[in-house]
Coordinates of C-alpha atoms in Angstrom, one line a residue:
M1 CA 2.7 42.9 6.3
L2 CA 4.6 42.4 9.5
D3 CA 7.9 40.6 9.1
V4 CA 8.2 37.6 11.4
R5 CA 12.0 37.8 11.7
R6 CA 11.8 41.4 12.8
M7 CA 9.2 40.5 15.3
Q8 CA 11.7 38.0 16.8
V9 CA 14.3 40.8 17.0
L10 CA 11.8 43.0 18.9
R11 CA 11.1 40.0 21.2
T12 CA 14.8 39.8 22.0
V13 CA 15.1 43.6 22.6
V14 CA 12.1 43.6 24.9
G15 CA 13.4 40.5 26.8
V16 CA 16.9 41.9 27.3
G17 CA 15.8 45.5 27.9
S18 CA 18.3 47.2 25.5
V19 CA 19.3 47.4 21.9
T20 CA 22.9 46.8 22.8
G21 CA 22.2 43.7 24.9
A22 CA 19.9 42.3 22.1
A23 CA 22.6 42.9 19.5
A24 CA 25.1 40.9 21.6
R25 CA 22.7 38.0 22.0
L26 CA 21.7 37.9 18.3
G27 CA 25.2 38.5 17.0
Y28 CA 24.3 41.7 15.2
T29 CA 25.6 45.2 15.6
P30 CA 23.5 47.7 17.6
S31 CA 22.8 49.7 14.5
A32 CA 21.5 46.7 12.6
V33 CA 19.1 45.9 15.5
S34 CA 18.0 49.5 15.5
Q35 CA 17.4 49.4 11.8
Q36 CA 15.3 46.3 12.1
I37 CA 13.1 47.8 14.8
A38 CA 12.7 51.0 12.7
V39 CA 11.5 49.0 9.7
L40 CA 9.1 47.0 11.9
E41 CA 7.7 50.2 13.4
K42 CA 7.1 51.5 9.8
E43 CA 5.3 48.2 9.0
A44 CA 3.2 48.5 12.1
G45 CA 2.6 52.2 11.7
V46 CA 3.2 52.8 15.4
A47 CA 6.1 53.2 17.8
L48 CA 7.1 49.9 19.5
L49 CA 9.8 51.0 21.9
E50 CA 10.5 54.0 24.1
R51 CA 13.7 54.9 25.8
V52 CA 14.0 54.6 29.5
G53 CA 17.4 55.7 30.9
R54 CA 20.1 53.6 29.0
G55 CA 17.6 51.0 28.0
V56 CA 14.2 50.6 26.3
R57 CA 10.8 49.4 27.2
P58 CA 7.9 48.3 24.9
T59 CA 4.9 50.5 24.2
A60 CA 1.5 49.0 24.3
A61 CA 1.9 48.1 20.6
G62 CA 5.4 46.7 21.2
L63 CA 4.1 44.5 24.1
L64 CA 1.3 43.2 21.9
L65 CA 3.7 42.3 19.1
T66 CA 6.1 40.7 21.6
E67 CA 3.4 38.4 22.9
Y68 CA 2.6 37.4 19.3
A69 CA 6.3 36.9 18.6
D70 CA 6.5 34.6 21.6
A71 CA 3.6 32.5 20.3
I72 CA 5.2 32.4 16.8
G73 CA 8.5 31.4 18.2
R74 CA 7.0 28.5 20.2
Q75 CA 5.0 27.4 17.1
V76 CA 8.2 27.5 14.9
A77 CA 10.1 25.4 17.5
Q78 CA 7.2 22.9 17.6
A79 CA 7.2 22.8 13.8
E80 CA 10.9 22.2 13.6
A81 CA 10.6 19.4 16.2
A82 CA 7.7 17.8 14.3
L83 CA 9.6 18.1 11.0
A84 CA 12.7 16.4 12.6
D85 CA 10.5 13.6 13.8
L86 CA 8.9 13.2 10.4
R87 CA 12.3 13.2 8.7
A88 CA 13.6 10.6 11.1
G89 CA 10.5 8.4 10.5
R90 CA 9.2 8.7 14.1
T91 CA 5.9 10.2 12.9
G92 CA 3.9 10.1 9.7
R93 CA 1.0 8.3 8.0
L94 CA 1.4 5.2 5.8
A95 CA -1.2 4.1 3.4
V96 CA -0.9 0.3 2.9
R97 CA -2.9 -1.9 0.6
Y98 CA -3.0 -5.7 1.1
F99 CA -4.9 -8.8 -0.1
A100 CA -6.8 -11.0 2.3
T101 CA -4.5 -13.9 2.9
A102 CA -1.6 -11.5 3.5
G103 CA -3.5 -9.7 6.2
A104 CA -3.3 -12.0 9.2
G105 CA 0.0 -13.6 8.4
L106 CA 2.1 -10.6 7.2
V107 CA 0.4 -7.3 7.7
A108 CA -1.0 -7.7 11.2
P109 CA 2.3 -8.7 12.9
A110 CA 4.2 -6.1 10.9
V111 CA 1.9 -3.3 12.0
A112 CA 2.2 -4.5 15.6
L113 CA 6.0 -4.3 15.3
L114 CA 5.8 -0.8 13.8
R115 CA 3.5 0.4 16.5
E116 CA 5.8 -1.0 19.2
R117 CA 8.8 0.8 17.7
L118 CA 7.2 3.9 16.3
P119 CA 3.9 4.5 18.1
R120 CA 3.3 7.9 16.5
V121 CA 3.2 6.5 13.0
Q122 CA -0.3 6.0 11.8
V123 CA -1.0 3.1 9.3
E124 CA -4.1 3.3 7.1
L125 CA -4.9 -0.2 6.0
R126 CA -7.2 -1.1 3.1
L127 CA -8.1 -4.6 1.9
T128 CA -8.0 -5.0 -1.9
A129 CA -10.1 -7.5 -3.8
D130 CA -8.4 -10.5 -5.4
T131 CA -9.2 -9.1 -8.9
E132 CA -7.8 -5.6 -8.0
D133 CA -4.2 -4.6 -8.6
P134 CA -3.3 -1.8 -6.1
S135 CA 0.0 -1.1 -7.9
A136 CA -1.6 1.9 -9.6
E137 CA -2.4 3.5 -6.3
V138 CA 1.2 3.3 -5.3
S139 CA 2.4 4.6 -8.6
E140 CA 0.1 7.6 -8.4
G141 CA 1.0 8.3 -4.8
R142 CA -2.4 7.4 -3.3
A143 CA -0.7 4.5 -1.3
D144 CA 2.8 4.1 0.0
L145 CA 3.0 0.3 -0.2
A146 CA 1.0 -2.5 -1.6
L147 CA 1.3 -6.3 -1.1
V148 CA 0.9 -8.1 -4.3
V149 CA 1.6 -11.4 -6.0
R150 CA 3.9 -10.8 -8.9
G151 CA 4.2 -13.0 -11.9
A152 CA 7.5 -13.6 -13.7
G153 CA 8.4 -10.6 -15.9
R154 CA 5.4 -8.6 -14.8
E155 CA 6.8 -5.1 -14.0
V156 CA 5.0 -1.8 -13.6
G157 CA 6.9 1.4 -14.5
G158 CA 7.9 3.7 -11.6
L159 CA 7.6 0.9 -9.0
R160 CA 10.2 -1.1 -7.1
P161 CA 9.2 -4.6 -6.0
V162 CA 10.6 -5.9 -2.7
R163 CA 10.5 -9.6 -2.6
L164 CA 9.1 -10.9 0.7
L165 CA 8.5 -14.6 0.5
D166 CA 7.6 -17.6 -1.6
D167 CA 4.2 -19.0 -0.5
P168 CA 4.0 -22.7 -1.7
Y169 CA 0.7 -24.3 -2.7
L170 CA -0.4 -27.4 -0.7
A171 CA -2.6 -30.2 -1.9
V172 CA -6.0 -30.3 -0.3
L173 CA -7.4 -33.9 -0.6
P174 CA -10.6 -35.6 0.7
R175 CA -9.9 -37.4 3.9
G176 CA -10.3 -40.8 2.2
H177 CA -8.3 -40.0 -0.9
R178 CA -5.8 -42.6 -2.3
L179 CA -2.9 -40.2 -1.6
A180 CA -4.1 -39.1 1.8
G181 CA -1.7 -41.4 3.6
R182 CA 1.4 -39.8 2.0
R183 CA 3.5 -37.2 3.7
S184 CA 3.8 -35.4 0.3
V185 CA 2.6 -35.9 -3.2
R186 CA 4.2 -35.4 -6.6
L187 CA 2.2 -32.9 -8.6
G188 CA 2.1 -35.2 -11.6
E189 CA 0.2 -37.7 -9.4
L190 CA -2.8 -35.4 -9.5
A191 CA -2.9 -35.2 -13.3
E192 CA -6.1 -37.3 -13.6
E193 CA -7.9 -35.7 -10.7
A194 CA -10.9 -33.3 -10.9
F195 CA -9.8 -30.0 -9.5
V196 CA -11.7 -27.5 -7.4
G197 CA -10.6 -24.0 -8.4
S198 CA -9.5 -21.7 -5.6
E199 CA -8.1 -18.7 -7.5
W200 CA -9.3 -15.9 -9.7
P201 CA -7.5 -15.5 -13.1
G202 CA -4.2 -13.8 -12.4
P203 CA -0.7 -14.4 -11.1
C204 CA -1.9 -16.8 -8.3
L205 CA -3.7 -19.0 -10.8
D206 CA -0.8 -18.7 -13.2
A207 CA 1.5 -20.1 -10.5
Q208 CA -0.7 -23.2 -10.3
L209 CA -1.0 -23.6 -14.1
D210 CA 2.7 -23.1 -14.7
A211 CA 3.7 -25.8 -12.2
C212 CA 1.1 -28.2 -13.7
A213 CA 2.5 -27.5 -17.2
V214 CA 6.0 -28.4 -16.0
A215 CA 4.5 -31.7 -14.5
G216 CA 3.0 -32.4 -18.0
F217 CA -0.7 -31.7 -17.6
R218 CA -3.4 -29.0 -17.4
P219 CA -5.8 -29.3 -14.4
R220 CA -9.4 -30.1 -15.1
F221 CA -11.5 -27.7 -13.1
V222 CA -15.0 -29.0 -12.2
V223 CA -15.8 -26.4 -9.6
E224 CA -14.8 -22.7 -9.6
S225 CA -14.9 -21.4 -6.0
E226 CA -12.3 -18.5 -6.0
D227 CA -12.2 -18.9 -2.3
Y228 CA -10.0 -21.0 -0.1
V229 CA -12.5 -21.9 2.6
T230 CA -15.2 -22.7 0.1
A231 CA -12.7 -24.8 -1.9
Q232 CA -12.0 -26.9 1.2
G233 CA -15.7 -27.6 1.5
F234 CA -16.0 -28.8 -2.0
V235 CA -13.0 -31.0 -1.6
A236 CA -14.4 -32.5 1.7
A237 CA -17.6 -33.3 -0.3
G238 CA -15.5 -35.4 -2.7
L239 CA -15.9 -33.2 -5.7
G240 CA -12.2 -33.0 -6.4
V241 CA -8.8 -31.9 -5.1
A242 CA -7.5 -28.4 -4.7
L243 CA -4.3 -26.4 -4.5
V244 CA -4.3 -23.8 -1.7
P245 CA -1.3 -21.5 -0.7
R246 CA 0.0 -22.0 2.8
L247 CA -1.0 -18.5 3.8
G248 CA -4.5 -19.1 2.6
L249 CA -5.1 -22.4 4.3
G250 CA -6.5 -21.0 7.6
S251 CA -8.6 -23.3 9.6
R252 CA -8.7 -26.8 8.0
H253 CA -11.9 -28.4 7.2
P254 CA -12.3 -31.6 9.2
G255 CA -13.1 -33.5 6.0
V256 CA -9.8 -32.8 4.3
V257 CA -6.1 -33.6 4.6
V258 CA -3.3 -31.3 3.5
R259 CA -0.1 -32.5 2.0
E260 CA 3.1 -30.9 0.7
V261 CA 3.5 -30.8 -3.1
R262 CA 6.8 -31.5 -4.9
D263 CA 8.3 -32.1 -8.4
P264 CA 7.5 -29.2 -8.8
A265 CA 5.9 -27.3 -6.0
P266 CA 3.6 -24.5 -7.2
V267 CA 4.7 -21.3 -5.6
R268 CA 3.3 -17.8 -5.6
T269 CA 5.8 -15.0 -4.8
I270 CA 4.6 -12.1 -2.6
H271 CA 6.1 -8.7 -3.0
A272 CA 5.7 -5.3 -1.4
V273 CA 5.7 -2.7 -4.1
V274 CA 6.8 0.9 -3.4
R275 CA 7.7 3.8 -5.6
E276 CA 11.2 3.8 -7.1
A277 CA 14.1 5.3 -5.2
G278 CA 14.4 9.0 -5.7
V279 CA 10.7 9.6 -5.5
P280 CA 9.6 11.4 -2.2
Q281 CA 8.3 8.9 0.2
Q282 CA 7.1 8.6 3.8
P283 CA 10.3 8.3 5.9
A284 CA 8.5 5.6 8.1
L285 CA 8.1 3.4 5.0
G286 CA 11.6 1.9 5.5
A287 CA 10.7 0.9 9.1
F288 CA 7.5 -0.8 7.9
L289 CA 9.4 -2.7 5.2
D290 CA 11.9 -3.8 7.8
A291 CA 9.0 -5.1 10.0
L292 CA 7.6 -7.1 7.0
R293 CA 11.0 -8.6 6.4
E294 CA 11.3 -9.5 10.0
V295 CA 7.9 -11.2 10.0
V296 CA 8.8 -13.4 7.0
G297 CA 12.4 -13.9 8.2
T298 CA 14.2 -12.3 5.3
E299 CA 16.1 -9.6 7.1

């Protein structure tokens, strides 16, 4: 097999026109260059250089290998430049998993910022279902980052949670509700109300139930919608009240009013999960995390 490094020595000799000149350029001794050429000729099975006066010129085989050495040299230089860009985070491919209500408010503006700053970084986005936990994909290296709602004390080995923001729940009331004229409502004032469910079982629902427990009651769900838009429709129809996170509110139904909740305010905490420090990761990941922090104002 031909040695690529010896081919580069041949390339220099042919370019300079002499073994002595090539040795000076490469920082070798002339005898070392001659030895490298001799070994390469043995590998090729044919003479590569012929003497002309005080210099040398390539044979047909030598010229052929020099052309390939030129191409290899260019490719190596391109590979080194591409690798430097990857190490610096200027290129790469990020696999990101997100849930629906984090898409428009967090992921979209963060991706826009990343593309503005690092246009050669590709971001593969995949929406996860509310009942799906994408943390395993990150842990197994199939995704670089996932946006999740993390409950208290809920940790997954091998992952590092990066807290992004607290997303408070708001009270969604029928327009003619007795509390509709308030600027805010105390959570305990909803204790006797029928509730329209807006969450699947999991950390988001737990945030509601935990806050209600602190207020001294457990909500009585009369409708299970597991969808924020649908929940607003049921509330507008007068079937109950609902708690909807600020990010999930979207377009408000004309038949409802939305009020802040206090004493206490139910809050779900949104994290980005990545693999622990020390595990090989995409260099551009840090730039995307910075963009997410900038979007939520937690720089």
